[in-house]
Amino acid sequence: MDEKNKRTSFYQVLLKLIAGNSQWWLTPMLIIILLAILVILYLIQYKPSDFIYSLF
Amino acid sequence: MEKKKAKLTLLQKAGLICCGVIFALLALEAGLRLAGGAMFFLDNLRNKPHASDGFETKDTFVVLCLGPCYTTGIGVMPEESYPFRLEAILARHYPGRRFLVINRGVRGKNLSFFVNNMEPLIKKYHPHLVVLNVNSRLTIDDENLLESISGSLDFTQRLKVKTGVFVKSLKVYKMFSLFFSPKQVWAPAADEKSFQSYSETAKESLSGIEIQRLQKAVENNPTDPLAWFESSRSYAWLGLYEIAAQQMNKAIALDPKDGRFYIELCWDYCFLGEYRLALEAQKKVFEVDHNFGSQLKKEIRAIWEQVTLHPEDCKLYDALGHKYALLMDYDSAIIFTKKALSLCPAIRHDYAKLKYYLAAQQILRNKPYKDDRFAVVPVVSDGVAWRFTKELRALLKSPEAKLSAQGLDGPKIFERLLEFDLEKAKRIAERRKIKLLLENSGSSLEQQEIIKNVSGLLKVPLADIYSALNDFPNPGLLFKTNLPYQFNAKGYDFIAEQVFKALQANNLING
């Protein structure tokens, strides 16, 4: 029982941490996604090949 | 106490950043796979069989075409893809019969994918014949790779390779590996502008009205060699080299002393693939014009000055190649034409010229030029299929000789995988009582021997599109200008014709 409470509280803390500090994980996430979009656009524009389709 | 709290916060922050990175990678992987799914769906929608109720009737001969972008027909209308063209050719040659050619190509996939997914498609469409594509990408992202080479690996090696293959199958990994991989030699040039200015000159060439005007000039003055010369040139611009050569021969008959006539005749023959005649015409120039050589050298010097100012201008290298070829210095001509093509692969005529230079070089050395097969086909991606050996060597930390002894080097893996896939396809085909045909568009030079051997060994007939492309006088004309590795409508027509020839030669339509 005690352990279950402990686990719940751990998830609660984790959830609180993620929900309350979104700037810490959202910013790198958005930066990476933006960079990846730029990389894909670069690949399509400057390195087109028949291998590009295997990317999708 | 405060210090301890601050340390924990930093850890939490780092943890959150890591979470962000993981979320981003997962989102990217999912996004790319979704995009792939959408592409698959759109390709299927685009190439939907047009007679959906027709394929179950007994008198309809159904052909199922499976392959990557070369089958799907990227960048052309669905009616211009090779399966559609094949259907038209079949209907034309067998007027009394009904044909349905189904295009189920999926871009970016290879033989294993199609072999593994063949059965449900056969159940759905009941084809009499399946045309399978084998291309240079066979050993990359292959679904059957591990299975085909597993006999040579022990448990730990298998685990290592399995993990490696899994990581390499991740779209995110592919994105970064493509980003850091060297640019493909035949990829469109970064120097697109210089190509555009180059093609402008071609666009300014003669229109239909101009042709009529020149034709009239010839009719009015049939004894004027210059009228024939101009008219011949206009036909050459339009790509009608046979007429151009005929007219140029008439101009020469009227005035055999004009060097320009022989030069143009040489190019006409070059684009017709008549390399010996082209070379003879070229030799004639030196006979009739004694200053020709010194004049050319002056022109070459002037171009070299320009090259030092604009070292990335493909037009200049193209001109250098052209001038050196006129000087009959084919070694230099080949070097500069290759350089021009590496900068601007879309200079279509250079593929034909390069073939001529190589042929002329061989003829002058008294060697049969047919034996010197070389890959001018822009889809060549030689070496890519062998890349897996390097990766395998790194994964297993094994020297190349050892891998080779185990049958795990590039050519052997390719051969085993092709054998594995074809055997599987053959088993399905025998069970379902259908016929198989292999076609090799998109494969590269170093794989040709293996493809021919394996298809011969397993008695699966092959439509040898690669060799047919190499025998075609100007393969550059069969590819798109903006995407040189992709066929244009004429290219797909060419593939359809070759597949049809193979169908006839192997008696696959009647039997």
XYZ file of C-alpha atoms in Angstrom:
567
model
C 0.000 0.000 0.000
C 2.770 2.327 1.049
C 4.719 1.542 -2.056
C 1.697 2.228 -4.238
C 1.294 5.637 -2.624
C 4.946 6.293 -3.149
C 4.693 5.408 -6.852
C 1.611 7.573 -7.337
C 3.331 10.471 -5.665
C 6.370 9.965 -7.902
C 4.214 10.144 -11.042
C 2.365 13.104 -9.596
C 5.638 14.899 -8.995
C 6.782 14.045 -12.518
C 3.509 15.260 -13.996
C 3.668 18.449 -11.948
C 7.240 18.921 -13.039
C 6.381 18.527 -16.718
C 3.199 20.596 -16.555
C 4.651 23.338 -14.425
C 7.980 23.769 -16.195
C 6.942 23.462 -19.793
C 9.533 26.014 -20.965
C 12.369 23.637 -20.035
C 11.258 20.784 -22.241
C 9.086 22.585 -24.771
C 11.831 24.978 -25.904
C 14.415 22.295 -26.832
C 11.651 20.215 -28.384
C 10.500 23.055 -30.589
C 14.092 23.994 -31.501
C 14.843 20.413 -32.558
C 11.649 20.106 -34.591
C 12.335 23.431 -36.288
C 15.903 22.388 -37.068
C 14.678 19.058 -38.427
C 12.203 20.823 -40.723
C 15.048 22.999 -41.998
C 17.210 19.903 -42.543
C 14.413 18.173 -44.500
C 13.893 21.286 -46.652
C 17.653 21.477 -47.241
C 17.761 17.800 -48.243
C 14.880 18.201 -50.684
C 16.347 21.369 -52.189
C 20.068 20.651 -52.303
C 20.526 16.912 -52.005
C 17.702 15.399 -53.973
C 18.228 11.784 -54.884
C 16.158 8.665 -55.248
C 17.075 7.896 -51.631
C 15.118 10.857 -50.366
C 11.874 8.854 -50.512
C 13.237 6.303 -48.050
C 13.216 9.143 -45.516
C 9.443 8.936 -45.330
C 21.115 23.107 2.447
C 20.445 25.729 -0.232
C 23.286 24.361 -2.347
C 21.718 20.882 -2.308
C 18.397 22.282 -3.514
C 20.039 24.203 -6.357
C 21.859 21.034 -7.536
C 18.598 19.142 -7.613
C 16.902 21.851 -9.667
C 19.715 21.697 -12.186
C 19.226 17.948 -12.424
C 15.518 18.442 -12.867
C 16.165 21.011 -15.561
C 18.543 18.677 -17.362
C 15.978 15.895 -17.047
C 13.292 18.105 -18.510
C 15.558 19.120 -21.412
C 16.269 15.434 -22.096
C 12.519 14.766 -22.026
C 12.068 17.569 -24.576
C 14.720 16.080 -26.853
C 13.163 12.620 -26.591
C 9.672 14.004 -27.282
C 11.031 15.907 -30.295
C 12.709 12.807 -31.749
C 9.574 10.718 -31.170
C 7.420 13.416 -32.770
C 9.801 13.601 -35.745
C 9.832 9.834 -36.203
C 6.042 9.755 -36.036
C 5.725 12.751 -38.372
C 8.048 11.272 -40.985
C 6.300 7.896 -40.832
C 2.911 9.603 -41.151
C 4.203 11.535 -44.155
C 5.388 8.211 -45.628
C 1.950 6.708 -44.989
C 0.303 9.677 -46.676
C 2.669 9.321 -49.639
C 1.852 5.603 -49.890
C -1.850 6.369 -49.779
C -1.577 9.146 -52.395
C 0.552 6.971 -54.712
C -2.040 4.208 -54.501
C -4.853 6.668 -55.131
C -3.009 8.197 -58.044
C -2.297 4.893 -59.751
C -5.652 3.276 -58.982
C -6.527 0.649 -61.601
C -8.844 2.391 -64.057
C -10.953 -0.691 -64.830
C -11.690 -1.746 -61.272
C -14.261 -4.343 -62.337
C -12.200 -5.661 -65.243
C -9.467 -7.616 -63.542
C -11.558 -10.577 -62.546
C -12.786 -11.437 -66.019
C -11.180 -14.487 -67.543
C -10.190 -12.961 -70.874
C -8.295 -9.999 -69.354
C -4.551 -10.446 -69.070
C -3.589 -8.757 -65.805
C -0.046 -7.527 -65.150
C 0.979 -6.288 -61.700
C 3.955 -3.880 -61.633
C 5.845 -3.528 -58.351
C 8.789 -1.202 -57.817
C 9.960 2.095 -56.333
C 9.676 5.598 -57.830
C 10.596 4.279 -61.298
C 7.376 2.283 -61.279
C 5.199 4.852 -59.497
C 6.260 7.477 -62.035
C 7.303 10.450 -59.928
C 7.104 13.830 -61.612
C 4.982 12.657 -64.553
C 1.258 12.222 -65.047
C -0.125 8.780 -64.030
C -0.830 8.130 -67.738
C 2.863 8.608 -68.458
C 4.143 6.051 -65.939
C 5.604 2.899 -67.429
C 2.798 0.471 -66.418
C 0.226 2.670 -68.134
C 2.393 2.938 -71.246
C 2.919 -0.824 -71.185
C -0.833 -1.354 -71.221
C -1.133 0.904 -74.280
C 1.669 -0.986 -76.061
C 0.082 -4.374 -75.260
C -3.338 -3.203 -76.480
C -1.757 -1.922 -79.699
C 0.095 -5.164 -80.413
C -2.731 -7.534 -79.504
C -5.889 -5.758 -80.698
C -8.234 -8.669 -79.979
C -7.233 -9.093 -76.340
C -7.925 -7.194 -73.124
C -5.063 -6.064 -70.916
C -4.913 -4.461 -67.522
C -1.565 -3.301 -66.140
C -1.764 -2.369 -62.469
C 0.765 0.045 -61.009
C 1.404 -0.711 -57.350
C 4.773 1.049 -57.079
C 5.715 2.624 -53.764
C 8.493 5.165 -53.778
C 11.519 4.551 -51.595
C 10.912 0.817 -51.193
C 12.987 -2.075 -52.444
C 12.582 -5.609 -53.711
C 12.107 -7.220 -50.267
C 9.182 -4.933 -49.439
C 7.407 -5.894 -52.643
C 8.169 -9.598 -52.318
C 6.906 -9.610 -48.712
C 3.719 -7.768 -49.696
C 3.138 -9.598 -52.960
C 0.674 -12.206 -51.771
C -2.205 -9.926 -50.636
C -1.874 -7.950 -53.864
C -2.031 -11.180 -55.900
C -5.149 -12.235 -53.975
C -6.711 -8.843 -54.676
C -5.896 -8.436 -58.367
C -5.408 -12.047 -59.623
C -2.585 -11.104 -62.009
C -1.204 -13.454 -64.665
C 2.192 -11.811 -64.472
C 4.132 -9.792 -61.877
C 6.902 -7.380 -62.952
C 9.377 -6.807 -60.115
C 11.980 -4.038 -59.999
C 15.464 -4.557 -58.612
C 17.487 -1.418 -57.958
C 20.741 -0.307 -56.405
C 19.208 0.266 -52.991
C 18.602 -3.412 -52.385
C 20.903 -3.813 -49.387
C 19.822 -0.614 -47.685
C 16.796 -0.697 -45.332
C 16.127 -4.225 -46.317
C 13.436 -6.203 -44.576
C 14.924 -9.581 -45.514
C 18.562 -8.629 -45.059
C 19.077 -10.234 -41.676
C 17.264 -13.395 -42.668
C 19.305 -13.791 -45.834
C 22.690 -13.424 -44.108
C 21.852 -15.008 -40.757
C 23.467 -18.328 -41.689
C 26.886 -16.692 -41.448
C 26.341 -15.082 -38.024
C 26.396 -16.377 -34.446
C 23.944 -15.226 -31.748
C 25.847 -12.138 -30.513
C 26.658 -11.087 -34.046
C 23.005 -11.443 -34.987
C 21.997 -9.315 -31.999
C 24.514 -6.640 -32.938
C 23.384 -6.571 -36.537
C 19.727 -6.605 -35.534
C 20.244 -3.575 -33.286
C 22.247 -1.824 -36.002
C 19.600 -2.515 -38.616
C 16.874 -1.268 -36.256
C 18.712 1.993 -35.553
C 19.348 2.477 -39.254
C 15.698 1.908 -40.032
C 14.740 4.897 -37.860
C 13.645 7.810 -40.019
C 15.386 10.281 -37.717
C 18.663 8.404 -38.193
C 18.128 8.446 -41.962
C 17.515 12.170 -41.925
C 20.839 12.868 -40.228
C 22.782 10.329 -42.268
C 21.400 11.885 -45.478
C 22.348 15.335 -44.176
C 25.953 14.316 -43.543
C 26.336 12.064 -46.585
C 28.263 13.491 -49.541
C 26.225 15.005 -52.303
C 25.341 12.557 -55.065
C 27.497 13.154 -58.091
C 24.542 13.405 -60.393
C 22.377 15.530 -58.139
C 21.202 18.798 -59.710
C 23.813 21.481 -59.591
C 23.861 24.124 -56.930
C 24.854 26.421 -59.762
C 21.353 26.258 -61.199
C 21.565 29.764 -62.631
C 24.384 28.979 -64.996
C 22.388 26.018 -66.256
C 19.355 28.232 -66.787
C 21.362 30.710 -68.856
C 22.720 27.741 -70.764
C 19.286 26.379 -71.544
C 18.044 29.848 -72.550
C 20.250 29.599 -75.635
C 18.609 26.304 -76.442
C 15.155 27.808 -75.985
C 16.052 30.601 -78.370
C 16.616 27.917 -80.944
C 14.376 27.562 -83.908
C 10.648 27.395 -83.637
C 8.344 25.733 -86.168
C 7.912 29.006 -88.091
C 11.652 29.380 -88.405
C 11.886 25.812 -89.721
C 9.304 26.632 -92.402
C 11.246 29.752 -93.387
C 14.494 27.810 -93.706
C 12.767 25.002 -95.560
C 11.473 27.540 -98.078
C 14.967 28.983 -98.472
C 16.168 25.481 -99.372
C 13.328 24.988 -101.864
C 14.024 28.355 -103.507
C 17.789 27.799 -103.676
C 18.400 24.069 -103.804
C 21.968 24.649 -105.014
C 22.883 26.952 -102.120
C 24.953 24.929 -99.612
C 24.441 27.560 -96.887
C 20.636 27.213 -97.157
C 21.006 23.448 -96.605
C 23.460 24.122 -93.775
C 21.058 26.479 -91.950
C 18.096 24.170 -92.463
C 20.100 21.181 -91.237
C 21.148 23.067 -88.102
C 17.542 23.939 -87.311
C 16.542 20.281 -87.517
C 19.463 19.401 -85.270
C 18.219 21.936 -82.680
C 14.874 20.201 -82.731
C 16.561 16.853 -82.163
C 15.745 15.500 -85.639
C 19.313 14.407 -86.270
C 18.557 12.011 -89.101
C 17.090 14.777 -91.290
C 19.835 17.120 -90.100
C 22.536 14.666 -91.207
C 20.862 14.121 -94.593
C 20.651 17.851 -95.228
C 24.208 18.446 -94.034
C 25.431 15.762 -96.458
C 23.648 17.664 -99.242
C 25.405 20.892 -98.195
C 28.736 19.021 -98.252
C 27.979 17.600 -101.700
C 27.482 21.166 -102.932
C 30.513 22.623 -101.140
C 32.972 20.030 -99.832
C 35.495 22.672 -98.726
C 33.602 24.230 -95.827
C 34.861 22.936 -92.468
C 31.745 24.054 -90.560
C 29.630 21.555 -92.504
C 31.749 18.644 -91.310
C 31.704 19.859 -87.716
C 27.907 19.956 -87.661
C 27.707 16.608 -89.457
C 29.973 15.166 -86.795
C 27.571 16.238 -83.999
C 24.551 14.964 -85.924
C 26.171 11.544 -86.186
C 27.279 11.770 -82.562
C 23.677 12.194 -81.372
C 22.558 9.416 -83.702
C 25.089 7.091 -82.091
C 26.999 6.684 -85.386
C 30.373 7.208 -83.783
C 32.592 6.012 -86.662
C 30.841 8.293 -89.161
C 31.082 11.163 -86.669
C 34.804 10.615 -86.290
C 35.312 10.514 -90.060
C 33.437 13.807 -90.470
C 35.592 15.304 -87.748
C 38.821 14.187 -89.420
C 37.627 15.830 -92.634
C 37.559 19.254 -90.928
C 41.352 19.198 -90.578
C 41.719 18.185 -94.238
C 39.655 21.073 -95.640
C 40.570 23.766 -93.108
C 44.302 23.941 -92.359
C 43.921 26.768 -89.863
C 41.297 24.887 -87.890
C 43.706 23.543 -85.252
C 45.422 26.867 -84.517
C 42.068 28.666 -84.396
C 40.741 26.122 -81.913
C 43.798 26.484 -79.682
C 43.195 30.247 -79.558
C 39.579 29.677 -78.569
C 40.627 27.183 -75.891
C 43.076 29.726 -74.432
C 40.279 32.325 -74.283
C 37.973 29.874 -72.465
C 40.745 29.002 -69.995
C 41.026 32.681 -69.089
C 37.298 32.671 -68.351
C 37.631 29.479 -66.310
C 40.129 31.137 -63.958
C 37.553 33.894 -63.368
C 34.526 31.579 -63.014
C 35.795 28.181 -61.871
C 32.285 26.893 -61.094
C 30.662 27.709 -64.431
C 29.614 24.433 -66.047
C 29.040 26.181 -69.381
C 32.768 26.909 -69.651
C 33.782 23.297 -68.930
C 31.199 22.136 -71.442
C 32.730 24.490 -74.025
C 36.236 23.292 -73.137
C 35.196 19.665 -73.576
C 33.606 20.541 -76.890
C 36.696 22.378 -78.185
C 39.146 19.694 -77.047
C 36.958 17.107 -78.761
C 37.133 19.124 -81.982
C 40.910 19.110 -81.560
C 40.518 15.326 -81.258
C 42.084 15.426 -77.797
C 39.474 13.119 -76.310
C 41.276 12.545 -73.008
C 40.897 16.248 -72.161
C 37.403 16.387 -73.681
C 36.261 13.564 -71.380
C 37.723 15.219 -68.280
C 36.070 18.587 -68.942
C 32.720 17.182 -70.017
C 32.620 15.093 -66.848
C 33.463 18.207 -64.860
C 30.657 20.123 -66.614
C 28.228 17.312 -65.850
C 29.262 17.150 -62.214
C 28.418 20.853 -61.892
C 25.299 20.837 -64.082
C 24.066 17.294 -64.701
C 21.109 18.645 -66.603
C 23.150 19.482 -69.705
C 21.472 16.654 -71.533
C 23.548 16.700 -74.690
C 26.699 16.183 -72.699
C 25.724 12.598 -71.896
C 25.608 11.844 -75.616
C 28.799 13.780 -76.234
C 30.580 11.924 -73.441
C 29.560 8.617 -74.991
C 30.922 9.808 -78.319
C 34.234 10.980 -76.808
C 34.733 7.646 -75.075
C 33.822 5.786 -78.247
C 36.122 7.975 -80.367
C 38.949 7.410 -77.883
C 38.452 3.659 -78.237
C 38.182 3.784 -82.045
C 41.403 5.786 -82.314
C 43.103 3.210 -80.090
C 41.738 0.479 -82.372
C 39.635 -1.054 -79.639
C 36.027 -2.125 -80.037
C 34.185 0.702 -78.250
C 31.154 -1.468 -77.509
C 33.183 -3.333 -74.915
C 33.798 -0.228 -72.899
C 30.492 0.041 -71.126
C 30.299 3.016 -68.869
C 27.560 4.507 -66.849
C 26.378 7.772 -68.304
C 22.931 7.005 -67.003
C 22.175 9.659 -64.401
C 20.569 7.211 -62.022
C 23.889 5.557 -61.293
C 24.533 5.474 -57.609
C 27.446 3.063 -57.757
C 28.803 2.007 -54.427
C 25.679 2.780 -52.433
C 24.568 -0.811 -52.263
C 27.972 -1.800 -50.994
C 27.856 0.717 -48.161
C 26.290 -1.884 -45.933
C 29.527 -3.887 -45.744
C 31.254 -0.921 -44.177
C 28.467 -0.611 -41.630
C 28.509 -4.327 -40.980
C 32.264 -4.276 -40.467
C 31.874 -1.503 -37.902
C 29.028 -3.311 -36.139
C 30.850 -6.610 -35.904
C 34.279 -5.022 -35.466
C 35.497 -7.541 -37.993
C 38.130 -7.000 -40.688
C 36.930 -6.937 -44.279
C 38.810 -10.098 -45.252
C 37.034 -12.045 -42.528
C 33.641 -10.737 -43.597
C 34.471 -11.558 -47.187
C 35.373 -15.119 -46.169
C 31.983 -15.395 -44.478
C 30.299 -14.164 -47.658
C 29.435 -10.871 -46.060
C 30.930 -8.296 -48.406
C 28.886 -5.945 -50.593
C 28.573 -7.958 -53.814
C 27.999 -11.237 -51.940
C 25.344 -9.755 -49.635
C 23.646 -8.220 -52.665
C 23.724 -11.579 -54.442
C 22.395 -13.524 -51.437
C 19.660 -11.010 -50.790
C 18.603 -10.971 -54.431
C 18.597 -14.774 -54.476
C 16.617 -14.886 -51.220
C 14.009 -12.394 -52.461
C 13.685 -13.932 -55.896
C 13.384 -17.456 -54.521
C 10.614 -16.251 -52.218
C 8.874 -14.449 -55.096
C 9.251 -17.559 -57.253
C 7.700 -19.781 -54.590
C 4.695 -17.451 -54.303
C 4.408 -17.246 -58.094
C 4.520 -21.043 -58.486
C 1.919 -21.520 -55.788
C -0.386 -18.962 -57.361
C 0.455 -20.135 -60.908
C 1.588 -16.733 -62.133
C 4.654 -15.658 -64.098
C 7.462 -13.372 -62.989
C 9.562 -10.799 -64.814
C 12.446 -8.832 -63.308
C 13.368 -5.342 -64.523
C 16.487 -3.422 -63.474
C 15.753 0.278 -63.948
C 17.536 2.258 -61.254
C 20.257 -0.313 -60.695
C 23.919 0.478 -61.145
C 26.790 -0.799 -63.237
C 28.516 -2.950 -60.621
C 25.346 -4.936 -59.922
C 24.551 -5.873 -63.498
C 26.574 -9.076 -63.570
C 24.968 -10.286 -60.315
C 21.430 -9.428 -61.427
C 21.947 -11.296 -64.709
C 23.541 -14.311 -62.988
C 20.867 -14.644 -60.307
C 17.962 -14.179 -62.703
C 19.558 -16.781 -65.014
C 20.161 -19.188 -62.153
C 16.607 -18.951 -60.845
C 15.185 -18.829 -64.364
C 13.357 -15.571 -63.766
C 13.414 -13.631 -67.060
C 14.967 -10.173 -66.973
C 14.017 -7.001 -68.865
C 17.509 -5.517 -69.061
C 16.710 -1.809 -68.983
C 20.160 -0.829 -67.736
C 21.935 -2.205 -70.836
C 19.243 -0.792 -73.128
C 19.785 2.654 -71.553
C 23.511 2.385 -72.118
C 22.954 1.478 -75.760
C 20.602 4.427 -76.229
C 22.529 7.197 -78.044
C 21.584 9.997 -75.643
C 20.266 8.680 -72.328
C 20.199 12.226 -70.975
C 17.070 12.789 -73.061
C 15.196 10.164 -71.063
C 15.588 11.949 -67.723
C 14.027 15.037 -66.250
C 16.023 18.243 -66.505
C 15.323 19.366 -62.967
C 15.615 15.884 -61.410
C 18.309 14.089 -63.426
C 17.878 10.798 -61.555
C 14.199 10.623 -62.455
C 12.823 9.512 -65.826
C 10.678 11.794 -67.967
C 7.665 10.689 -70.030
C 9.979 9.607 -72.852
C 12.028 7.605 -70.353
C 8.952 5.758 -69.071
C 7.952 5.033 -72.667
C 11.399 3.551 -73.109
C 11.034 1.323 -70.013
C 7.587 0.170 -71.164
C 9.013 -0.766 -74.571
C 11.867 -2.713 -73.004
C 9.506 -4.559 -70.658
C 7.248 -5.346 -73.616
C 10.211 -6.678 -75.614
C 11.168 -8.916 -72.669
C 7.569 -10.137 -72.374
C 7.571 -11.081 -76.047
C 11.061 -12.587 -76.017
C 10.187 -14.831 -73.065
C 6.741 -15.662 -74.396
C 5.091 -14.417 -71.215
C 1.975 -13.010 -72.844
C 0.790 -16.065 -74.720
C 1.779 -18.980 -72.561
